[in-house]
Coordinates of C-alpha atoms in Angstrom, one line a residue:
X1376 CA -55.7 77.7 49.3
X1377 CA -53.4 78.4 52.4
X1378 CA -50.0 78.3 51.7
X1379 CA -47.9 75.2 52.9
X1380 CA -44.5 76.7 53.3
X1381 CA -45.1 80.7 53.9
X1382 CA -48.1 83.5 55.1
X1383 CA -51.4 83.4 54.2
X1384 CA -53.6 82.3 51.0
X1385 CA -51.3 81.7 47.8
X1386 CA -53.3 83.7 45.6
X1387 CA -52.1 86.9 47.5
X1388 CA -49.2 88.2 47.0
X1389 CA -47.1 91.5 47.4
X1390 CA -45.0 92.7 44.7
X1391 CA -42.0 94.9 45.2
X1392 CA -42.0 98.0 42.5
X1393 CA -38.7 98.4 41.3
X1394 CA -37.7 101.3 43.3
X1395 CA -37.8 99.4 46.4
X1396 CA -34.6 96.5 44.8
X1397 CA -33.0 99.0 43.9
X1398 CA -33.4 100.7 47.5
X1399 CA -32.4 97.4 49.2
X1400 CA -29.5 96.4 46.6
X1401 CA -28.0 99.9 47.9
X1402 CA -28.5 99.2 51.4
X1403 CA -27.4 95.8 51.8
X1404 CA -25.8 94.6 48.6
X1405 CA -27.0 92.5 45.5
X1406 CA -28.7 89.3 47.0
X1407 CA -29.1 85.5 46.0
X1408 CA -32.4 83.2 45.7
X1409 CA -32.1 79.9 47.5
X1410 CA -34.4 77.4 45.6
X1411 CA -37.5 75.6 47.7
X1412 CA -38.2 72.0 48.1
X1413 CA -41.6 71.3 47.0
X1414 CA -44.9 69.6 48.7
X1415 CA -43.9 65.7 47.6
X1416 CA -40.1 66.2 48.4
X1417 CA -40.9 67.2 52.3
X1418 CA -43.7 65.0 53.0
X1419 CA -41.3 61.5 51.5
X1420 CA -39.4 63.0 54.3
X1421 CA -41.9 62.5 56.7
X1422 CA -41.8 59.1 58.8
X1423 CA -43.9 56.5 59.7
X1424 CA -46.1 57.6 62.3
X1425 CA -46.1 55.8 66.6
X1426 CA -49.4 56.6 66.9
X1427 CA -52.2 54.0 66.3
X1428 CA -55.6 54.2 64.5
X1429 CA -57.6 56.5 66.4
X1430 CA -61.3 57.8 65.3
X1431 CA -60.1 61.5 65.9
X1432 CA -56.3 61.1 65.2
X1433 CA -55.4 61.7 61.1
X1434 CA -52.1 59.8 60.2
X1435 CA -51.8 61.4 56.8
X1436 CA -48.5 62.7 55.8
X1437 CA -49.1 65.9 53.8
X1438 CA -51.4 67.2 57.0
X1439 CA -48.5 65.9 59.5
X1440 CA -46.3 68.7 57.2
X1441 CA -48.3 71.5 57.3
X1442 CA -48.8 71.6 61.3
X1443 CA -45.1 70.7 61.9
X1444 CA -44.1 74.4 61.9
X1445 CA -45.1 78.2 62.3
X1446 CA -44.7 81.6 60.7
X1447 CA -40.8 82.2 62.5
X1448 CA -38.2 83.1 60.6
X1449 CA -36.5 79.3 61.5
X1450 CA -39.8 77.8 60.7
X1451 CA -40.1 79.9 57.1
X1452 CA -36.4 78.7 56.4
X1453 CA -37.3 75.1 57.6
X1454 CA -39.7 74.4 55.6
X1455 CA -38.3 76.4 52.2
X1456 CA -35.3 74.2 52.6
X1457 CA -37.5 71.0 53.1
X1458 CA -35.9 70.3 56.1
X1459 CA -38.6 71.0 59.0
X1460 CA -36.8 68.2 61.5
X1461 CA -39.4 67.3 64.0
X1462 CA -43.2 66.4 62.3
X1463 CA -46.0 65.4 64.7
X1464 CA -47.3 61.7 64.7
X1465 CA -50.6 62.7 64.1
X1466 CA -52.8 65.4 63.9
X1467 CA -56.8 65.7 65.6
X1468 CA -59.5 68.0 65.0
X1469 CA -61.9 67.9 68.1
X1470 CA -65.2 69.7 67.2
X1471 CA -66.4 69.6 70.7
X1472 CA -65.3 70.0 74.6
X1473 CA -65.8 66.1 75.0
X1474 CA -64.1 65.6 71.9
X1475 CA -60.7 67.4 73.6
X1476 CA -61.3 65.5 76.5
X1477 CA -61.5 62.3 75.3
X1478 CA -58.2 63.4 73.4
X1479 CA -56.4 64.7 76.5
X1480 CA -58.0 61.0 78.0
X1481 CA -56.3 58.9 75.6
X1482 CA -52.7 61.2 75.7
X1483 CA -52.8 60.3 79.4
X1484 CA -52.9 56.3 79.1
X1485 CA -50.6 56.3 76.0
X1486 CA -48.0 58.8 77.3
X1487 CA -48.6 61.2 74.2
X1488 CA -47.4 65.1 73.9
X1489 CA -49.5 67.3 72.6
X1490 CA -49.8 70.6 70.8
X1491 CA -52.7 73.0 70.4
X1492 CA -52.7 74.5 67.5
X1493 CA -54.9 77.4 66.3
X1494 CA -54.1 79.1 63.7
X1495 CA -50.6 78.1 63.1
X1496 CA -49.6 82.3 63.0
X1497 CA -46.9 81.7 66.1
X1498 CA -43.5 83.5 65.5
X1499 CA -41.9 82.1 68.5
X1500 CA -41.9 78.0 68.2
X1501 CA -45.3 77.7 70.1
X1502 CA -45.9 74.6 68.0
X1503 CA -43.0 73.0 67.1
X1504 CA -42.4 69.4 68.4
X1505 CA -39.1 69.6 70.4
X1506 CA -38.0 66.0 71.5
X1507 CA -38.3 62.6 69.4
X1508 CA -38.7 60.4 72.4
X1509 CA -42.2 60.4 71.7
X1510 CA -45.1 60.6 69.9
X1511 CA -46.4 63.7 69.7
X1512 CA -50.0 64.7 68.4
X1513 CA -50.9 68.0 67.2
X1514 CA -54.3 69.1 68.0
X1515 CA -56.0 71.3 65.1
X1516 CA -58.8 73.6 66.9
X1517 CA -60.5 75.0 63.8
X1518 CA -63.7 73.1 64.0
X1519 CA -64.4 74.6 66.7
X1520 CA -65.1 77.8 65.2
X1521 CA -68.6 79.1 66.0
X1522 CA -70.3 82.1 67.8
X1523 CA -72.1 79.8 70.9
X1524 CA -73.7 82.5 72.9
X1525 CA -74.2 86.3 72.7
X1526 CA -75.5 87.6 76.4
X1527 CA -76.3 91.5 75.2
X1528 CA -77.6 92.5 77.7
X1529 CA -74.3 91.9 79.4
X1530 CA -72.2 92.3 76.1
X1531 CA -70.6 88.4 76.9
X1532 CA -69.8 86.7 73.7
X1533 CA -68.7 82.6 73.9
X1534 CA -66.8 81.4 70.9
X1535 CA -64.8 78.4 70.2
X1536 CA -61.6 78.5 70.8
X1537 CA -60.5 77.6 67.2
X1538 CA -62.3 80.6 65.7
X1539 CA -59.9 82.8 63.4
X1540 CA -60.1 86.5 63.7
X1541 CA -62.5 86.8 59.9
X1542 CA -65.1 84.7 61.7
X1543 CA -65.1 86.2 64.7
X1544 CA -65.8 89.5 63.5
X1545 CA -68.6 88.2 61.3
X1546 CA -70.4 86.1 63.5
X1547 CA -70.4 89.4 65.8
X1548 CA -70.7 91.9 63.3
X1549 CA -74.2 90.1 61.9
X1550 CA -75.3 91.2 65.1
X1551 CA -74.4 94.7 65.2
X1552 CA -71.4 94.1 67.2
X1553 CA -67.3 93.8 67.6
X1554 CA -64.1 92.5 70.1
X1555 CA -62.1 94.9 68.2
X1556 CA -59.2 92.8 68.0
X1557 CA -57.2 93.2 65.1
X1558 CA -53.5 91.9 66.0
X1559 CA -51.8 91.7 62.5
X1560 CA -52.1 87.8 62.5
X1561 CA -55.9 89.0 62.0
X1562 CA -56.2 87.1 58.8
X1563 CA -55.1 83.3 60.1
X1564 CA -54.9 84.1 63.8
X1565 CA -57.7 82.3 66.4
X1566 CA -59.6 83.6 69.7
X1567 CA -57.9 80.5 71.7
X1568 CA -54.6 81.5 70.2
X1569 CA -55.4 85.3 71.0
X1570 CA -55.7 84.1 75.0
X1571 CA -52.8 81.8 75.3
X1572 CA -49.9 84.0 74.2
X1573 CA -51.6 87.4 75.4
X1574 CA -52.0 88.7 72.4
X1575 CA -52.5 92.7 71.5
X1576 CA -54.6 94.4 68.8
X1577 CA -53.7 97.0 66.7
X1578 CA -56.4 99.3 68.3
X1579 CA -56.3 98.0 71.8
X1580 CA -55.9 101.8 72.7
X1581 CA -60.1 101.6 72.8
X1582 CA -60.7 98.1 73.0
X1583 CA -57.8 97.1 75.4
X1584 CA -55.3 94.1 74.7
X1585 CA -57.0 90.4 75.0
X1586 CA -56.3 90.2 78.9
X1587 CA -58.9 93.4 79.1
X1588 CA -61.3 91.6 76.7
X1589 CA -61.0 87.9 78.0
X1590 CA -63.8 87.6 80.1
X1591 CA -63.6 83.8 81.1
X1592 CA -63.8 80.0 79.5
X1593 CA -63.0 76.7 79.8
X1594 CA -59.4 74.6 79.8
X1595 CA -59.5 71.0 79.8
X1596 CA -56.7 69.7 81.2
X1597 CA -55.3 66.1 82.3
X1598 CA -56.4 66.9 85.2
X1599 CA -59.8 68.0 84.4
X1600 CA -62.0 71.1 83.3
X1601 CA -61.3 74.1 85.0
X1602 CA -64.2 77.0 84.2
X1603 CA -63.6 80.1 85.0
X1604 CA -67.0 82.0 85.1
X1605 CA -67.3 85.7 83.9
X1606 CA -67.5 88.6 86.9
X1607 CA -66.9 92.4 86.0
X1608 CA -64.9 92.2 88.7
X1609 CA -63.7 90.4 91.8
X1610 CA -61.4 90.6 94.6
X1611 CA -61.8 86.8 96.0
X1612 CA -58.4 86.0 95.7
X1613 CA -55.8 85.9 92.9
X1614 CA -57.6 85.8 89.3
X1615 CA -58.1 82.7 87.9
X1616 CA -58.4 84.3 84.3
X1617 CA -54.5 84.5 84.6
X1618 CA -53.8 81.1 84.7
X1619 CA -55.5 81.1 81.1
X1620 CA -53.9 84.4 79.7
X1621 CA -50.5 83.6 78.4
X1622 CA -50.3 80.0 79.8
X1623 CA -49.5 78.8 75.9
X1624 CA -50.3 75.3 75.9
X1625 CA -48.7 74.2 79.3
X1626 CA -51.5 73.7 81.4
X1627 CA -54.0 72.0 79.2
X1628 CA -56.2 73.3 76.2
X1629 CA -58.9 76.2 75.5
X1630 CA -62.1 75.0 74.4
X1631 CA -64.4 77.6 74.9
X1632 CA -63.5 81.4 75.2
X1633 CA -65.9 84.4 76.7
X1634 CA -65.2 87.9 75.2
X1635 CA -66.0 91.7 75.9
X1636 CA -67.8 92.6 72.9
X1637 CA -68.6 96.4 72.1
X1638 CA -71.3 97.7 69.7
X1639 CA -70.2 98.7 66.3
X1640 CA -69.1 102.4 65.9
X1641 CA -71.4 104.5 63.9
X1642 CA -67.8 106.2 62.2
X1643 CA -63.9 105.0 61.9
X1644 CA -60.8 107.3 60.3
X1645 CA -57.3 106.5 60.0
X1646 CA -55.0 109.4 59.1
X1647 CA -51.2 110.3 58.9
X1648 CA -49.1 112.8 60.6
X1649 CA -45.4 114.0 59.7
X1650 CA -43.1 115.1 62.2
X1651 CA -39.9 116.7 61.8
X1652 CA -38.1 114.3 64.1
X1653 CA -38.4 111.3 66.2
X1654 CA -38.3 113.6 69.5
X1655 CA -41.3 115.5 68.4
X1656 CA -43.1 112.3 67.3
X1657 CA -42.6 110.3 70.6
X1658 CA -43.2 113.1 73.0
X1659 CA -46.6 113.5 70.6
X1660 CA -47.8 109.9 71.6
X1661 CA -46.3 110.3 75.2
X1662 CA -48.6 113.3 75.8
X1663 CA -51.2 111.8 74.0
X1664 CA -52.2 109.0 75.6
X1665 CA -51.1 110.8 79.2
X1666 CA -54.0 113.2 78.6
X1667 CA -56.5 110.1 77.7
X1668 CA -57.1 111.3 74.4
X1669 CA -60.0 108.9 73.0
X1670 CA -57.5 107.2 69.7
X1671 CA -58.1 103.5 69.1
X1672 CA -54.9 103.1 67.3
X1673 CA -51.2 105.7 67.4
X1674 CA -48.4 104.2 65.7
X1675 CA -45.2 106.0 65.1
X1676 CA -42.4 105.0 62.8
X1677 CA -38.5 106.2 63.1
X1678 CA -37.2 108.3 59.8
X1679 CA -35.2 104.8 58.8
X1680 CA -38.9 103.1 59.0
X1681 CA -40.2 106.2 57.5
X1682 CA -37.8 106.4 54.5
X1683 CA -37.8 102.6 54.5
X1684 CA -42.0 103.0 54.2
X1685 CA -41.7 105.4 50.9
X1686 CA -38.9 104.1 49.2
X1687 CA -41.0 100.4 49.2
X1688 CA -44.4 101.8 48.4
X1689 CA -43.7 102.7 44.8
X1690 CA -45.6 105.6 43.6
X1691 CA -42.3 107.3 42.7
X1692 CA -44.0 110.5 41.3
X1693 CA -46.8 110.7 44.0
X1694 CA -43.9 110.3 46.8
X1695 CA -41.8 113.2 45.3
X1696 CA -44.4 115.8 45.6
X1697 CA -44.9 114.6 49.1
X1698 CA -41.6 115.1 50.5
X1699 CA -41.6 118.2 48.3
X1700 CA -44.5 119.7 50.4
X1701 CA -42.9 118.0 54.1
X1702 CA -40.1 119.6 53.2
X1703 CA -41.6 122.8 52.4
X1704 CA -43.2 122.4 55.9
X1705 CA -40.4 121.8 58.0
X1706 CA -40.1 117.5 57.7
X1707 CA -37.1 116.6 55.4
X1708 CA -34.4 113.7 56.6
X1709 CA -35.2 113.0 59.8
X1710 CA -39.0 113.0 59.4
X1711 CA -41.8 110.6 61.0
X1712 CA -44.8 109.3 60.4
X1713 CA -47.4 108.5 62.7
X1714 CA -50.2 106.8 62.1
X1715 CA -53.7 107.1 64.3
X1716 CA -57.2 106.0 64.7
X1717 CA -60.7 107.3 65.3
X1718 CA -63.7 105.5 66.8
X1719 CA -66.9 106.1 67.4
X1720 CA -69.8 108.8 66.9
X1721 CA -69.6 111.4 64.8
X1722 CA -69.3 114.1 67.8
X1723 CA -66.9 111.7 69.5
X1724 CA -64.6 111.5 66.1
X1725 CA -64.9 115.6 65.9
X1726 CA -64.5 116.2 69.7
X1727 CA -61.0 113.8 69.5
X1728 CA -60.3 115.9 66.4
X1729 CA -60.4 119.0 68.5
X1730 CA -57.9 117.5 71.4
X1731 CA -55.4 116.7 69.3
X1732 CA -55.3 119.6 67.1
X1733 CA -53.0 121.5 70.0
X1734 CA -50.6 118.5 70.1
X1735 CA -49.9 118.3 66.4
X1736 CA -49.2 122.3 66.9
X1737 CA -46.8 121.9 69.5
X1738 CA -45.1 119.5 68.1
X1739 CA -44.6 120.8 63.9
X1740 CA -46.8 118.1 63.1
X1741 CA -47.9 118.4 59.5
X1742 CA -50.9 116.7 58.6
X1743 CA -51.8 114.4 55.6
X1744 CA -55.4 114.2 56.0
X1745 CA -57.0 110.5 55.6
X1746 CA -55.3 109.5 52.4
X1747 CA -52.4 107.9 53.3
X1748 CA -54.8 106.4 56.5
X1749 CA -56.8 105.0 54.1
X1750 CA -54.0 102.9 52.5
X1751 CA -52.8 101.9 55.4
X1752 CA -55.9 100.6 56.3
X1753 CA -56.4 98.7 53.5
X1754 CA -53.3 96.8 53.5
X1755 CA -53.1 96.2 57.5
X1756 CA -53.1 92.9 57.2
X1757 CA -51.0 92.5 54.2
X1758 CA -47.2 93.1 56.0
X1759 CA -46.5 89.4 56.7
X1760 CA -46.8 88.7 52.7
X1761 CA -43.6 91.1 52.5
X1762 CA -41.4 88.0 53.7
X1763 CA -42.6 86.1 50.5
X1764 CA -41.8 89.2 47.8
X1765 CA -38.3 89.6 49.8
X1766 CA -37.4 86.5 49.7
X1767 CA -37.9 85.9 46.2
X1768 CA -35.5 88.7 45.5
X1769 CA -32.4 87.2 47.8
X1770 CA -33.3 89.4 51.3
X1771 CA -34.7 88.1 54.6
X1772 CA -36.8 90.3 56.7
X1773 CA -37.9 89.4 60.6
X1774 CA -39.5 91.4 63.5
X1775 CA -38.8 91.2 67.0
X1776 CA -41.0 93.3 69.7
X1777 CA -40.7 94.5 73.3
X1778 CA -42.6 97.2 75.4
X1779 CA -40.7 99.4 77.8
X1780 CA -41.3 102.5 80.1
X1781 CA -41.4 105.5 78.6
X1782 CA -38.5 106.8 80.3
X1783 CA -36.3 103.8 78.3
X1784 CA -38.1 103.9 75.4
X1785 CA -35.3 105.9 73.3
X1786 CA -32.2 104.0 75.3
X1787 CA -34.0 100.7 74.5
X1788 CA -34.4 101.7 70.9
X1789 CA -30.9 103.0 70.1
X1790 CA -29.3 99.7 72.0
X1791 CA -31.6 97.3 69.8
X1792 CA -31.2 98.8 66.8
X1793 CA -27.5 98.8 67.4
X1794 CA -27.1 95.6 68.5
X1795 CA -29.0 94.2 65.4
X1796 CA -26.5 96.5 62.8
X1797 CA -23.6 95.3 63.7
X1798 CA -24.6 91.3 64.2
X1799 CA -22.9 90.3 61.0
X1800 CA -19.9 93.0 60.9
X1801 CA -17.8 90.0 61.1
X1802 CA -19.1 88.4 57.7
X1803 CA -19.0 92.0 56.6
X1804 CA -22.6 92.0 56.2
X1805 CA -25.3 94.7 56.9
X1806 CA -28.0 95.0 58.7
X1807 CA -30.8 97.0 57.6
X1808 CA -32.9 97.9 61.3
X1809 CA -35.6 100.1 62.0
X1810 CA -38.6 100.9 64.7
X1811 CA -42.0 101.5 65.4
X1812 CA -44.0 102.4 68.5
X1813 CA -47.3 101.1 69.1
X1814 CA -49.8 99.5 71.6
X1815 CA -49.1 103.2 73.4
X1816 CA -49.8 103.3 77.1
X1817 CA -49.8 105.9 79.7
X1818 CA -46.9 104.6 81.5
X1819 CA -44.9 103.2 78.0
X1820 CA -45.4 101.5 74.6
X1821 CA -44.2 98.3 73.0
X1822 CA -41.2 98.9 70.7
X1823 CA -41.4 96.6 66.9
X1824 CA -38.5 96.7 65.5
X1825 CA -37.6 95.2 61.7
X1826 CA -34.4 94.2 60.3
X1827 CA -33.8 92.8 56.8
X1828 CA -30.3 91.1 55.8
X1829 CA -29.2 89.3 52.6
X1830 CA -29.2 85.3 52.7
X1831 CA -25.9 83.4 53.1
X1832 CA -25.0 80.6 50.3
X1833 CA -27.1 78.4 51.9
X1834 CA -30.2 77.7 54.3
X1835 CA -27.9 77.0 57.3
X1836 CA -25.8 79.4 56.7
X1837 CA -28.8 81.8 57.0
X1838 CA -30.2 80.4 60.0
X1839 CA -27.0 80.8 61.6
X1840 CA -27.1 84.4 60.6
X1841 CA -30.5 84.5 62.4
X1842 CA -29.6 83.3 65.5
X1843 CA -26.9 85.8 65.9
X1844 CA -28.9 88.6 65.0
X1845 CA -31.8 87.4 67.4
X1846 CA -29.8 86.5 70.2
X1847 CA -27.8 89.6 70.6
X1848 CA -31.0 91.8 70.6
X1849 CA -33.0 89.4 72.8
X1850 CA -29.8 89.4 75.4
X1851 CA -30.2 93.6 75.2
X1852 CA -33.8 93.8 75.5
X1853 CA -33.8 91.7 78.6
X1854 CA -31.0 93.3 80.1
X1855 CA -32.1 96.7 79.8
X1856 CA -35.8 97.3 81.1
X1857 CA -37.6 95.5 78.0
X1858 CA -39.8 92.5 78.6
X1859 CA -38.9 89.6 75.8
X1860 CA -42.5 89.6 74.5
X1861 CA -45.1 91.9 74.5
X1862 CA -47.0 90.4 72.3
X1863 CA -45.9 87.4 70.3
X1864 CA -45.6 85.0 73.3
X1865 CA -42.3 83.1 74.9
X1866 CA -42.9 79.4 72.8
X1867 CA -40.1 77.9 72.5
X1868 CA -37.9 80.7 71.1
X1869 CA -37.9 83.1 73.6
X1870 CA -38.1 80.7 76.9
X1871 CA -33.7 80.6 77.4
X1872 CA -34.4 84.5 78.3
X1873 CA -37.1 84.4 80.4
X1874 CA -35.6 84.2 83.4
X1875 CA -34.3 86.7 83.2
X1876 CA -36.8 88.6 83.2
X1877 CA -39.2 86.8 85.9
X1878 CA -36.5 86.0 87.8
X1879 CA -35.8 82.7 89.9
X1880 CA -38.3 82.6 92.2
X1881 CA -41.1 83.4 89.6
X1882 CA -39.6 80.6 87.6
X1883 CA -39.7 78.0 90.3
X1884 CA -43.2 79.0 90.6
X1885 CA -44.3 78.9 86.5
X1886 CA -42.7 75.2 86.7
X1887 CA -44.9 74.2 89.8
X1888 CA -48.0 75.1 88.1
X1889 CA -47.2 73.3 85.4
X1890 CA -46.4 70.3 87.4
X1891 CA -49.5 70.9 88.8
X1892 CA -51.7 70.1 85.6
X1893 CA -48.8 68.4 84.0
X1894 CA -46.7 65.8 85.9
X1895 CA -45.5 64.0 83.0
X1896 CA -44.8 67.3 80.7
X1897 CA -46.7 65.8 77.7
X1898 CA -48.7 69.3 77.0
X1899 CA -46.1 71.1 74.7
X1900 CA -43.0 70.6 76.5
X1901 CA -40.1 73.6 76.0
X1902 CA -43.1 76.4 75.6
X1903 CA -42.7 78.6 77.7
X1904 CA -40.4 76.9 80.1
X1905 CA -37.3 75.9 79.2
X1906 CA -37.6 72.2 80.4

């Protein structure tokens, strides 16, 4: 069962060994639990609906709760306190293209918004209703969830839209093959959702980010369907595929979505790499990826992620004998991990093996073998169920993300992390803050940065705490060479800083496309434009 309030199925859970309260009790203080509302006290909350009986369209209250919010930190706190604000009027669950347009039919003549909603996983107010004035439907894609077409002889796989990441890789892997996209909202996260907020895998170093994978569809809009048919490549005119990618609700909603697939790998290894310091670990990926080393996945963490990492694992005894033998090997207090992948045939793995052996020489690296890759592994899916074992000991935890050239990453880095640490000096709070690069590219890498805090007496009080912590590091990223997502989306969170980054004239044109499929802004108003 799917948890109404937080991440993921309630049965799963992560518990926090005590070596990691104590760790966080030194770093930021002794914390205090704010008590939930339950189920029945938020949905008594919940008003009567303005939308009338419709064949497609549930009124019931309990499901008009659980698609009022996402997986932010503002949404977590909204509905912990039992105070989400907003709740759609309705909710719909199309099964079909006709069904969707017959929704998108009926929005029209009754002058409804609607939301698409995949698998509720956003972290940047994607599906949050924004204005009262009126009624607004949510529209649940999760019935349409099936594998329609595999063309292998062209490797062109059609799902629908509402398929979450599990079923995707089933349906394919039945058949011998993958997408290979395994962003960390894997578990919940859907192929629709993937395409309109541009989303990034965790190995998109071999399978490429969803713009490389996205091979074409179908958006219904008010306006009507627009197909855009699958080419390898083209060069007649500006590509339509774009319009799609990223256009996060705005210009109608995916039905249908046409993937790269690949054939499954014969062999797969994670392993782990310590480095004495963060210069040696950066210029490692940096050189990496320049030479076109065959990884599918290089992640690097600071030494306060790093330290942070060990201290929260538990394993106390196991941990002390390994920073006995880092230390014996040159990586003691400023140490990093890094993190990479192998894919492929056995003479690609060992071949790969080969090209990086020079690189972990030049730079110290001391290698770990697959051990520690293997854990990681295992729980790559499991970070987002941190929030839940924090917050039930008093401590907030949220990610923000940005990608950058190369030749900013470390000015970026120091700036956010910065910014972020000294947010609450005035409530003589701190901040704990730390990074890690992924998504590596030849020209940069995307920068994911964590930062934990206590809560404040009260839910508000919090939230406040929040929005000063994310709107000093947002104001820095844009400012300074970052982009504001690279690959969470803009929603509604992120849209006051967009312009910023696009710039006017870019703006003016985002807002006339829109007009174009939207005249009456009823498909998720204040996504991705700040209307």
């Amino acid at each position: 069962m799917r948890r109404w309030n937080g991440w993921g199925d309630e049965n799963t859970k992560m518990d926090l060994p005590d070596s990691a309260t104590e760790f966080l009790q030194q770093e930021l203080g002794q914390a205090q639990v704010l008590s939930d509302a339950t189920l029945a006290q938020v949905i008594a909350r919940v008003p009567t609906s303005r939308l009338e009986a419709h064949p497609l369209i549930s009124l019931d209250k309990e499901e008009r709760v659980k698609h009022a919010r996402g997986q932010s930190l503002p949404d977590w706190l909204a509905m912990r306190s039992g105070e989400p604000g907003l709740f759609p009027d309705g909710v719909c669950f199309p099964e079909n293209r006709q069904q969707v347009k017959d929704i998108l039919a009926h929005a029209r003549t009754n002058n409804i918004e609607l939301i698409p909603y995949g698998g509720g996983t956003s972290v940047a107010g994607h599906i949050n209703p924004k204005s009262s004035q009126r009624a607004c439907l949510t529209v649940d894609m999760s019935r349409m969830n099936q594998l329609m077409d595999l063309d292998e002889e062209s490797h062109i796989a059609t799902f629908g839209a509402g398929t979450p990441g599990p079923m995707v890789e089933a349906q394919l892997r039945a058949k011998g093959y993958t997408l290979g996209h395994f962003p960390q909202s894997f578990e919940l996260s859907t192929i629709g959702g993937w395409v309109a907020s541009r989303s990034s895998g965790q190995q998109s170093l071999r399978y490429g980010r969803i713009e490389q994978l996205f091979a074409g569809g179908n958006l219904q809009t008010l306006e009507g369907s627009l197909n855009v048919p699958t080419f390898p490549a083209s060069s007649a005119g500006p590509d339509l595929r774009e319009v799609l990618l990223g256009s996060e609700g705005r210009f109608g909603i995916l039905t249908e979505i046409k993937v790269r697939v690949s054939r499954l790998a014969a062999k797969e290894e994670f392993a782990v790499i310590f480095f004495p310091g963060w210069r040696q670990a950066s210029n490692f990926c940096k050189e990496v990826v320049q030479n076109r080393v065959p990884l599918s996945m290089l992640r690097v963490s600071n030494a306060v992620e790093t330290q942070t990492q060990l201290k929260l694992a538990g394993h106390e005894r196991s941990i002390a004998w390994l920073e006995r033998y880092l230390a014996l090997r040159g990586c003691q207090h400023d140490k990093c991990m890094l993190t990479f992948g192998i894919t492929g045939s056995k003479e690609q793995i060992a071949s790969t093996k080969r090209q990086i052996r020079r690189f972990v020489k030049a730079y110290k690296g001391v290698s770990t073998g697959t051990l520690l890759g293997k854990k990681w592994q295992k729980n790559r899916f499991r970070f987002p169920y941190l929030r839940e074992a924090l917050w039930n000991k008093g401590y907030v935890v949220d990610t923000l993300e940005t990608a950058t050239d190369w030749s900013n990453v470390d000015n970026l880095m120091y700036k956010v992390e910065l910014a972020l640490s000294q947010a609450l000096n005035e409530e003589n709070e701190k901040v704990h803050v730390f990074t890690h690069l992924s998504h590596v590219y030849g020209q940069g890498c995307s920068l994911y940065t964590t930062y934990l805090f206590r809560n404040a007496s009260g839910y508000q009080q919090t939230l406040d705490r929040w929005k000063k912590l994310k709107h000093q590091a947002s104001d820095i990223i844009v400012n300074n060479g970052g982009t504001i997502s690279h690959q969470h989306g803009v929603g509604k969170d992120h849209a006051p800083y967009l312009k910023t980054e696009k710039g006017e004239l870019a703006m003016e044109l985002l807002a006339k496309v829109c007009q174009h499929f939207d005249p009456a802004k009823q498909l998720n108003p204040g996504t991705l434009l700040d209307d």
